[in-house]
Amino acid sequence: MTVDLHLHSKASDGTESPAQVVRRAARLGVATIALTDHDTLAGIAEAKAAAAPLPIDLIPGTELSVDWPTGKMHLLVYFLEPIAGPLQNRLAWLREGRNHRNAAIVNRLQELGYDVTLAEAEAQAGGPSVGRPHIADALVTKGYFDARSEAFHDLLADGGAAYVERVRLSAEEAISLARDSGAVPVIAHPYTIGLGRAEYRAAFQELTSLGLGGIEAYYPEHTPALRSHLASIADQLGIVATGGSDYHGTGKPGLEIGTGRGDLIVPDHVVAALAASRIT
Ligand code: AMP
Ligand code: ZN
Ligand code: FE
Ligand code: FE
């Protein structure tokens, strides 16, 4: 059995449709997946329908960027159903913030001399959650770059020449909205939050007291030592050590569903532990 709890589709910035992602996972023998598109649940209905006839379980989810003083903190939210609810209702506001920011980024690019429009970036997206990756894809289509990652490197990365901030929830607010919606919030890829190994425990203890349900320990960019360090912190805090590939199709080359770069193993028991966290 294989588990992968961090996947993106065209509903945000992956390059495959939700159904294609589900079928690929099933073909690879993955038993449980979570679709975690940025700021949207738009892909969940299609993913559920694709999973229904296949030997695969689908957990509905999303990935949020939240405010954090020392680095980039992302929050994965599991068992978030695509219905009205406290967090679900805030997702539209987050996407609206993306739209304002996308327009500002495109303006900045035009000032820098790039011939690109917001409509061209939106045309690259297959769903309602449009972001920097689609602007990067538009620049690639226009011939300015060979790959999404090069547009990020030269212009769109945090702090880059065309970077613009966007509105975010605070970590506390996102965690409590997730719990109020019957979902389980988990810190994604902690290596990006700008803390040293010795600082994770205190930070996650504080967030656990606010309702955090897990830590994404098993992640392609984490060394084996960091994976076990984070898993042991989760253990000590009584929350779940989760994991996933962060598959984006060809949008993030070199990653496969279920195995990441070949060395990703997410233990099966994570799924039941997460489900238990939902109701306690
Ligand atoms: P946004 O959600 O619009 O802020 O864009 C952030 C997303 O862009 C991330 O979630 C990644 O999927 C993608 N991304 C970030 N950095 C890079 C990069 N260097 N190359 C390609 N994609 C990236
Ligand atoms: Zn992404
Ligand atoms: Fe992320
Ligand atoms: Fe992600």
mmCIF file of C-alpha atoms and ligand atoms in Angstrom:
data_model
loop_
_atom_site.group_PDB
_atom_site.id
_atom_site.type_symbol
_atom_site.label_atom_id
_atom_site.label_comp_id
_atom_site.label_asym_id
_atom_site.label_seq_id
_atom_site.Cartn_x
_atom_site.Cartn_y
_atom_site.Cartn_z
ATOM 1 C CA MET A 1 0.000 0.000 0.000
ATOM 2 C CA THR A 2 1.113 3.525 -0.781
ATOM 3 C CA VAL A 3 -0.215 6.828 0.467
ATOM 4 C CA ASP A 4 0.278 10.359 -0.949
ATOM 5 C CA LEU A 5 -1.434 13.240 0.813
ATOM 6 C CA HIS A 6 -0.186 16.227 -1.189
ATOM 7 C CA LEU A 7 -1.213 16.508 -4.851
ATOM 8 C CA HIS A 8 -2.075 19.407 -7.166
ATOM 9 C CA SER A 9 -4.238 19.407 -10.298
ATOM 10 C CA LYS A 10 -5.316 21.928 -12.911
ATOM 11 C CA ALA A 11 -7.845 23.235 -10.396
ATOM 12 C CA SER A 12 -4.794 25.204 -9.181
ATOM 13 C CA ASP A 13 -1.262 24.972 -10.571
ATOM 14 C CA GLY A 14 -0.833 21.294 -11.439
ATOM 15 C CA THR A 15 -0.754 20.417 -15.139
ATOM 16 C CA GLU A 16 -3.166 17.441 -15.109
ATOM 17 C CA SER A 17 -6.919 17.420 -14.549
ATOM 18 C CA PRO A 18 -8.212 16.085 -11.203
ATOM 19 C CA ALA A 19 -9.400 12.893 -12.947
ATOM 20 C CA GLN A 20 -5.993 12.394 -14.594
ATOM 21 C CA VAL A 21 -4.247 12.777 -11.231
ATOM 22 C CA VAL A 22 -6.568 10.213 -9.613
ATOM 23 C CA ARG A 23 -6.161 7.709 -12.465
ATOM 24 C CA ARG A 24 -2.403 8.100 -12.465
ATOM 25 C CA ALA A 25 -2.287 7.459 -8.715
ATOM 26 C CA ALA A 26 -4.481 4.379 -9.060
ATOM 27 C CA ARG A 27 -2.339 3.066 -11.936
ATOM 28 C CA LEU A 28 0.721 3.455 -9.703
ATOM 29 C CA GLY A 29 -0.988 1.387 -7.011
ATOM 30 C CA VAL A 30 -1.494 4.225 -4.520
ATOM 31 C CA ALA A 31 -4.245 3.299 -2.043
ATOM 32 C CA THR A 32 -5.098 6.714 -0.566
ATOM 33 C CA ILE A 33 -4.507 10.192 -1.963
ATOM 34 C CA ALA A 34 -5.443 13.714 -0.981
ATOM 35 C CA LEU A 35 -6.058 16.402 -3.604
ATOM 36 C CA THR A 36 -4.721 19.639 -2.089
ATOM 37 C CA ASP A 37 -5.070 22.392 -4.670
ATOM 38 C CA HIS A 38 -4.117 25.902 -3.526
ATOM 39 C CA ASP A 39 -7.073 27.884 -2.102
ATOM 40 C CA THR A 40 -9.746 25.861 -3.902
ATOM 41 C CA LEU A 41 -11.915 22.754 -3.695
ATOM 42 C CA ALA A 42 -12.936 23.075 -7.353
ATOM 43 C CA GLY A 43 -11.244 19.811 -8.338
ATOM 44 C CA ILE A 44 -12.769 17.642 -5.611
ATOM 45 C CA ALA A 45 -16.044 16.658 -7.306
ATOM 46 C CA GLU A 46 -14.240 15.505 -10.444
ATOM 47 C CA ALA A 47 -11.595 13.672 -8.391
ATOM 48 C CA LYS A 48 -14.248 11.903 -6.306
ATOM 49 C CA ALA A 49 -16.102 10.792 -9.423
ATOM 50 C CA ALA A 50 -12.856 9.488 -10.955
ATOM 51 C CA ALA A 51 -11.932 7.629 -7.744
ATOM 52 C CA ALA A 52 -15.340 6.012 -7.221
ATOM 53 C CA PRO A 53 -14.878 3.044 -9.620
ATOM 54 C CA LEU A 54 -11.168 2.601 -8.788
ATOM 55 C CA PRO A 55 -9.449 0.879 -5.841
ATOM 56 C CA ILE A 56 -8.344 4.209 -4.383
ATOM 57 C CA ASP A 57 -9.581 6.445 -1.555
ATOM 58 C CA LEU A 58 -9.680 10.196 -2.001
ATOM 59 C CA ILE A 59 -9.398 12.679 0.863
ATOM 60 C CA PRO A 60 -10.707 16.136 -0.099
ATOM 61 C CA GLY A 61 -8.340 18.944 0.841
ATOM 62 C CA THR A 62 -6.656 22.224 0.050
ATOM 63 C CA GLU A 63 -3.340 23.992 0.671
ATOM 64 C CA LEU A 64 -3.231 27.507 2.134
ATOM 65 C CA SER A 65 -0.367 29.996 2.494
ATOM 66 C CA VAL A 66 -0.507 31.541 5.953
ATOM 67 C CA ASP A 67 1.286 34.437 7.609
ATOM 68 C CA TRP A 68 4.401 33.439 9.491
ATOM 69 C CA PRO A 69 7.189 35.772 10.587
ATOM 70 C CA THR A 70 10.273 33.756 9.651
ATOM 71 C CA GLY A 71 9.474 32.097 6.328
ATOM 72 C CA LYS A 72 6.880 30.523 4.051
ATOM 73 C CA MET A 73 4.286 28.545 5.946
ATOM 74 C CA HIS A 74 1.779 26.423 4.056
ATOM 75 C CA LEU A 75 -1.066 24.595 5.701
ATOM 76 C CA LEU A 76 -2.610 21.437 4.276
ATOM 77 C CA VAL A 77 -6.237 20.984 5.261
ATOM 78 C CA TYR A 78 -7.685 17.458 5.088
ATOM 79 C CA PHE A 79 -11.293 16.226 5.041
ATOM 80 C CA LEU A 80 -12.487 19.646 3.905
ATOM 81 C CA GLU A 81 -15.662 18.877 1.967
ATOM 82 C CA PRO A 82 -16.649 21.047 -1.017
ATOM 83 C CA ILE A 83 -19.731 22.458 0.686
ATOM 84 C CA ALA A 84 -20.429 25.704 2.538
ATOM 85 C CA GLY A 85 -18.509 26.077 5.795
ATOM 86 C CA PRO A 86 -16.344 28.504 7.777
ATOM 87 C CA LEU A 87 -13.075 27.830 5.930
ATOM 88 C CA GLN A 88 -14.719 27.001 2.600
ATOM 89 C CA ASN A 89 -16.407 30.411 2.645
ATOM 90 C CA ARG A 90 -13.048 32.158 3.119
ATOM 91 C CA LEU A 91 -11.455 30.449 0.114
ATOM 92 C CA ALA A 92 -13.264 32.798 -2.302
ATOM 93 C CA TRP A 93 -11.745 35.763 -0.450
ATOM 94 C CA LEU A 94 -8.287 34.225 -0.769
ATOM 95 C CA ARG A 95 -8.786 33.670 -4.504
ATOM 96 C CA GLU A 96 -9.987 37.272 -4.863
ATOM 97 C CA GLY A 97 -6.720 38.324 -3.188
ATOM 98 C CA ARG A 98 -4.863 36.220 -5.755
ATOM 99 C CA ASN A 99 -6.667 38.013 -8.598
ATOM 100 C CA HIS A 100 -5.672 41.461 -7.289
ATOM 101 C CA ARG A 101 -2.125 40.292 -6.867
ATOM 102 C CA ASN A 102 -1.967 38.696 -10.316
ATOM 103 C CA ALA A 103 -3.045 42.000 -11.886
ATOM 104 C CA ALA A 104 -0.327 43.826 -9.914
ATOM 105 C CA ILE A 105 2.319 41.287 -10.976
ATOM 106 C CA VAL A 106 1.331 41.606 -14.636
ATOM 107 C CA ASN A 107 1.539 45.423 -14.352
ATOM 108 C CA ARG A 108 4.997 45.089 -12.892
ATOM 109 C CA LEU A 109 6.026 42.755 -15.736
ATOM 110 C CA GLN A 110 4.700 45.198 -18.316
ATOM 111 C CA GLU A 111 6.733 47.990 -16.681
ATOM 112 C CA LEU A 112 9.763 45.727 -16.932
ATOM 113 C CA GLY A 113 9.108 45.397 -20.666
ATOM 114 C CA TYR A 114 7.408 42.002 -20.879
ATOM 115 C CA ASP A 115 4.533 41.782 -23.326
ATOM 116 C CA VAL A 116 2.100 39.738 -21.228
ATOM 117 C CA THR A 117 -1.500 40.278 -20.092
ATOM 118 C CA LEU A 118 -3.655 39.066 -17.224
ATOM 119 C CA ALA A 119 -5.951 37.339 -19.724
ATOM 120 C CA GLU A 120 -2.977 35.374 -21.076
ATOM 121 C CA ALA A 121 -2.044 34.224 -17.580
ATOM 122 C CA GLU A 122 -5.658 33.290 -16.780
ATOM 123 C CA ALA A 123 -5.826 31.330 -20.032
ATOM 124 C CA GLN A 124 -2.981 29.118 -18.724
ATOM 125 C CA ALA A 125 -5.043 28.119 -15.693
ATOM 126 C CA GLY A 126 -7.528 25.273 -15.822
ATOM 127 C CA GLY A 127 -9.486 26.338 -12.771
ATOM 128 C CA PRO A 128 -10.386 29.182 -10.442
ATOM 129 C CA SER A 129 -7.129 29.407 -8.466
ATOM 130 C CA VAL A 130 -4.762 31.457 -10.630
ATOM 131 C CA GLY A 131 -1.258 32.294 -9.476
ATOM 132 C CA ARG A 132 2.369 32.912 -10.263
ATOM 133 C CA PRO A 133 2.835 29.523 -11.952
ATOM 134 C CA HIS A 134 0.272 30.496 -14.600
ATOM 135 C CA ILE A 135 1.935 33.881 -15.128
ATOM 136 C CA ALA A 136 5.204 31.952 -15.515
ATOM 137 C CA ASP A 137 3.547 29.649 -18.059
ATOM 138 C CA ALA A 138 2.296 32.678 -20.012
ATOM 139 C CA LEU A 139 5.872 34.049 -20.120
ATOM 140 C CA VAL A 140 7.071 30.637 -21.370
ATOM 141 C CA THR A 141 4.368 30.602 -24.065
ATOM 142 C CA LYS A 142 5.505 34.071 -25.136
ATOM 143 C CA GLY A 143 9.027 32.708 -25.574
ATOM 144 C CA TYR A 144 10.696 34.649 -22.754
ATOM 145 C CA PHE A 145 11.685 31.517 -20.828
ATOM 146 C CA ASP A 146 12.096 27.774 -21.453
ATOM 147 C CA ALA A 147 10.451 26.639 -18.209
ATOM 148 C CA ARG A 148 8.200 27.780 -15.373
ATOM 149 C CA SER A 149 11.095 27.553 -12.930
ATOM 150 C CA GLU A 150 13.229 29.978 -14.981
ATOM 151 C CA ALA A 151 10.506 32.637 -14.872
ATOM 152 C CA PHE A 152 10.369 32.155 -11.100
ATOM 153 C CA HIS A 153 14.135 32.385 -10.798
ATOM 154 C CA ASP A 154 14.421 35.609 -12.793
ATOM 155 C CA LEU A 155 11.199 37.440 -11.850
ATOM 156 C CA LEU A 156 8.467 35.776 -9.812
ATOM 157 C CA ALA A 157 10.130 34.168 -6.784
ATOM 158 C CA ASP A 158 9.550 35.739 -3.366
ATOM 159 C CA GLY A 159 11.411 39.053 -3.361
ATOM 160 C CA GLY A 160 11.973 38.909 -7.147
ATOM 161 C CA ALA A 161 11.630 41.879 -9.518
ATOM 162 C CA ALA A 162 7.951 41.153 -10.258
ATOM 163 C CA TYR A 163 7.004 39.738 -6.844
ATOM 164 C CA VAL A 164 3.921 41.156 -5.129
ATOM 165 C CA GLU A 165 2.503 40.082 -1.752
ATOM 166 C CA ARG A 166 -1.020 38.725 -1.397
ATOM 167 C CA VAL A 167 -3.520 38.536 1.444
ATOM 168 C CA ARG A 168 -3.232 35.506 3.721
ATOM 169 C CA LEU A 169 -4.880 34.157 6.814
ATOM 170 C CA SER A 170 -2.835 34.011 9.999
ATOM 171 C CA ALA A 171 -1.772 30.504 11.014
ATOM 172 C CA GLU A 172 -4.061 30.704 14.060
ATOM 173 C CA GLU A 173 -7.077 31.806 12.040
ATOM 174 C CA ALA A 174 -6.543 29.145 9.367
ATOM 175 C CA ILE A 175 -6.194 26.394 11.985
ATOM 176 C CA SER A 176 -9.341 27.387 13.818
ATOM 177 C CA LEU A 177 -11.360 27.854 10.612
ATOM 178 C CA ALA A 178 -10.232 24.377 9.502
ATOM 179 C CA ARG A 179 -11.319 22.801 12.791
ATOM 180 C CA ASP A 180 -14.613 24.698 12.732
ATOM 181 C CA SER A 181 -15.166 23.174 9.288
ATOM 182 C CA GLY A 182 -14.617 19.618 10.539
ATOM 183 C CA ALA A 183 -11.227 19.399 8.833
ATOM 184 C CA VAL A 184 -7.699 18.594 10.003
ATOM 185 C CA PRO A 185 -4.962 21.248 9.521
ATOM 186 C CA VAL A 186 -1.378 20.046 8.973
ATOM 187 C CA ILE A 187 1.834 22.069 8.551
ATOM 188 C CA ALA A 188 3.140 21.478 5.013
ATOM 189 C CA HIS A 189 6.859 20.978 4.214
ATOM 190 C CA PRO A 190 8.261 22.612 7.379
ATOM 191 C CA TYR A 191 11.690 23.158 5.778
ATOM 192 C CA THR A 192 10.267 26.374 4.243
ATOM 193 C CA ILE A 193 9.173 28.068 7.485
ATOM 194 C CA GLY A 194 12.611 29.425 8.288
ATOM 195 C CA LEU A 195 13.261 27.682 11.598
ATOM 196 C CA GLY A 196 16.217 25.558 12.650
ATOM 197 C CA ARG A 197 15.804 21.934 13.703
ATOM 198 C CA ALA A 198 15.889 22.848 17.380
ATOM 199 C CA GLU A 199 13.117 25.421 16.987
ATOM 200 C CA TYR A 200 10.429 23.245 15.382
ATOM 201 C CA ARG A 201 9.225 21.605 18.553
ATOM 202 C CA ALA A 202 8.290 24.792 20.425
ATOM 203 C CA ALA A 203 6.631 26.325 17.360
ATOM 204 C CA PHE A 204 4.575 23.221 16.647
ATOM 205 C CA GLN A 205 3.633 22.782 20.301
ATOM 206 C CA GLU A 206 2.088 26.254 20.264
ATOM 207 C CA LEU A 207 0.211 25.517 17.015
ATOM 208 C CA THR A 208 -0.935 22.144 18.376
ATOM 209 C CA SER A 209 -2.548 23.926 21.306
ATOM 210 C CA LEU A 210 -4.506 25.919 18.696
ATOM 211 C CA GLY A 211 -5.705 22.778 16.872
ATOM 212 C CA LEU A 212 -2.892 21.690 14.551
ATOM 213 C CA GLY A 213 -3.420 18.022 13.684
ATOM 214 C CA GLY A 214 -0.191 17.047 11.991
ATOM 215 C CA ILE A 215 3.199 17.796 10.489
ATOM 216 C CA GLU A 216 4.180 16.857 6.937
ATOM 217 C CA ALA A 217 7.355 14.974 7.835
ATOM 218 C CA TYR A 218 7.638 12.761 4.740
ATOM 219 C CA TYR A 219 8.359 15.183 1.910
ATOM 220 C CA PRO A 220 10.749 14.942 -1.062
ATOM 221 C CA GLU A 221 12.856 17.965 -0.059
ATOM 222 C CA HIS A 222 13.365 16.722 3.511
ATOM 223 C CA THR A 223 16.506 14.697 4.230
ATOM 224 C CA PRO A 224 15.965 11.311 5.890
ATOM 225 C CA ALA A 225 17.209 12.876 9.145
ATOM 226 C CA LEU A 226 14.697 15.740 8.938
ATOM 227 C CA ARG A 227 11.858 13.320 8.139
ATOM 228 C CA SER A 228 12.527 11.296 11.273
ATOM 229 C CA HIS A 229 13.147 14.394 13.393
ATOM 230 C CA LEU A 230 9.771 15.881 12.385
ATOM 231 C CA ALA A 231 8.023 12.522 12.799
ATOM 232 C CA SER A 232 9.349 12.220 16.337
ATOM 233 C CA ILE A 233 8.173 15.753 17.176
ATOM 234 C CA ALA A 234 4.698 14.864 15.884
ATOM 235 C CA ASP A 235 4.809 11.749 18.045
ATOM 236 C CA GLN A 236 5.806 13.722 21.123
ATOM 237 C CA LEU A 237 3.030 16.253 20.523
ATOM 238 C CA GLY A 238 0.429 13.548 19.941
ATOM 239 C CA ILE A 239 -0.301 14.710 16.392
ATOM 240 C CA VAL A 240 0.128 12.894 13.067
ATOM 241 C CA ALA A 241 3.302 12.731 10.955
ATOM 242 C CA THR A 242 1.919 12.931 7.408
ATOM 243 C CA GLY A 243 3.523 13.080 4.001
ATOM 244 C CA GLY A 244 3.135 13.601 0.300
ATOM 245 C CA SER A 245 4.946 14.288 -2.944
ATOM 246 C CA ASP A 246 3.607 17.781 -3.836
ATOM 247 C CA TYR A 247 3.061 16.411 -7.346
ATOM 248 C CA HIS A 248 2.247 19.144 -9.913
ATOM 249 C CA GLY A 249 2.483 17.098 -13.150
ATOM 250 C CA THR A 250 5.070 18.672 -15.437
ATOM 251 C CA GLY A 251 4.781 21.911 -13.395
ATOM 252 C CA LYS A 252 7.341 20.556 -10.910
ATOM 253 C CA PRO A 253 9.525 18.089 -12.813
ATOM 254 C CA GLY A 254 11.079 14.964 -11.296
ATOM 255 C CA LEU A 255 8.276 14.069 -8.867
ATOM 256 C CA GLU A 256 6.012 11.027 -9.057
ATOM 257 C CA ILE A 257 2.795 10.375 -7.159
ATOM 258 C CA GLY A 258 3.374 8.101 -4.178
ATOM 259 C CA THR A 259 7.165 8.002 -4.420
ATOM 260 C CA GLY A 260 8.286 11.626 -4.900
ATOM 261 C CA ARG A 261 11.861 11.444 -6.163
ATOM 262 C CA GLY A 262 11.951 7.716 -5.505
ATOM 263 C CA ASP A 263 12.598 7.710 -1.767
ATOM 264 C CA LEU A 264 9.255 8.902 -0.370
ATOM 265 C CA ILE A 265 7.436 6.496 1.927
ATOM 266 C CA VAL A 266 4.307 7.695 3.721
ATOM 267 C CA PRO A 267 3.212 5.057 6.259
ATOM 268 C CA ASP A 268 -0.296 3.614 5.719
ATOM 269 C CA HIS A 269 -1.395 4.190 9.307
ATOM 270 C CA VAL A 270 -1.259 7.963 8.736
ATOM 271 C CA VAL A 271 -4.671 7.862 7.047
ATOM 272 C CA ALA A 272 -6.518 6.347 10.010
ATOM 273 C CA ALA A 273 -4.671 8.623 12.437
ATOM 274 C CA LEU A 274 -5.706 11.715 10.465
ATOM 275 C CA ALA A 275 -9.311 10.530 10.321
ATOM 276 C CA ALA A 276 -9.233 10.044 14.095
ATOM 277 C CA SER A 277 -7.881 13.579 14.568
ATOM 278 C CA ARG A 278 -10.934 14.859 12.730
ATOM 279 C CA ILE A 279 -13.366 13.722 15.385
ATOM 280 C CA THR A 280 -11.371 14.313 18.574
HETATM 281 P P1 AMP B 1 1.388 31.420 -5.767
HETATM 282 O O1 AMP B 1 0.468 30.371 -5.216
HETATM 283 O O2 AMP B 1 0.795 32.189 -6.878
HETATM 284 O O3 AMP B 1 2.012 32.280 -4.705
HETATM 285 O O4 AMP B 1 2.599 30.599 -6.408
HETATM 286 C C1 AMP B 1 3.321 29.704 -5.582
HETATM 287 C C2 AMP B 1 3.397 28.367 -6.258
HETATM 288 O O5 AMP B 1 4.305 28.453 -7.324
HETATM 289 C C3 AMP B 1 3.965 27.267 -5.373
HETATM 290 O O6 AMP B 1 2.968 26.617 -4.648
HETATM 291 C C4 AMP B 1 4.602 26.342 -6.361
HETATM 292 O O7 AMP B 1 3.621 25.444 -6.878
HETATM 293 C C5 AMP B 1 5.027 27.257 -7.477
HETATM 294 N N1 AMP B 1 6.460 27.597 -7.407
HETATM 295 C C6 AMP B 1 7.100 28.255 -6.414
HETATM 296 N N2 AMP B 1 8.404 28.404 -6.699
HETATM 297 C C7 AMP B 1 8.584 27.824 -7.907
HETATM 298 C C8 AMP B 1 9.720 27.648 -8.760
HETATM 299 N N3 AMP B 1 10.932 28.105 -8.412
HETATM 300 N N4 AMP B 1 9.538 26.989 -9.925
HETATM 301 C C9 AMP B 1 8.327 26.538 -10.281
HETATM 302 N N5 AMP B 1 7.208 26.678 -9.530
HETATM 303 C C10 AMP B 1 7.341 27.309 -8.360
HETATM 304 ZN ZN ZN B 2 1.502 24.619 -6.294
HETATM 305 FE FE FE B 3 3.323 24.260 -0.512
HETATM 306 FE FE FE B 4 1.772 22.000 -2.616
#
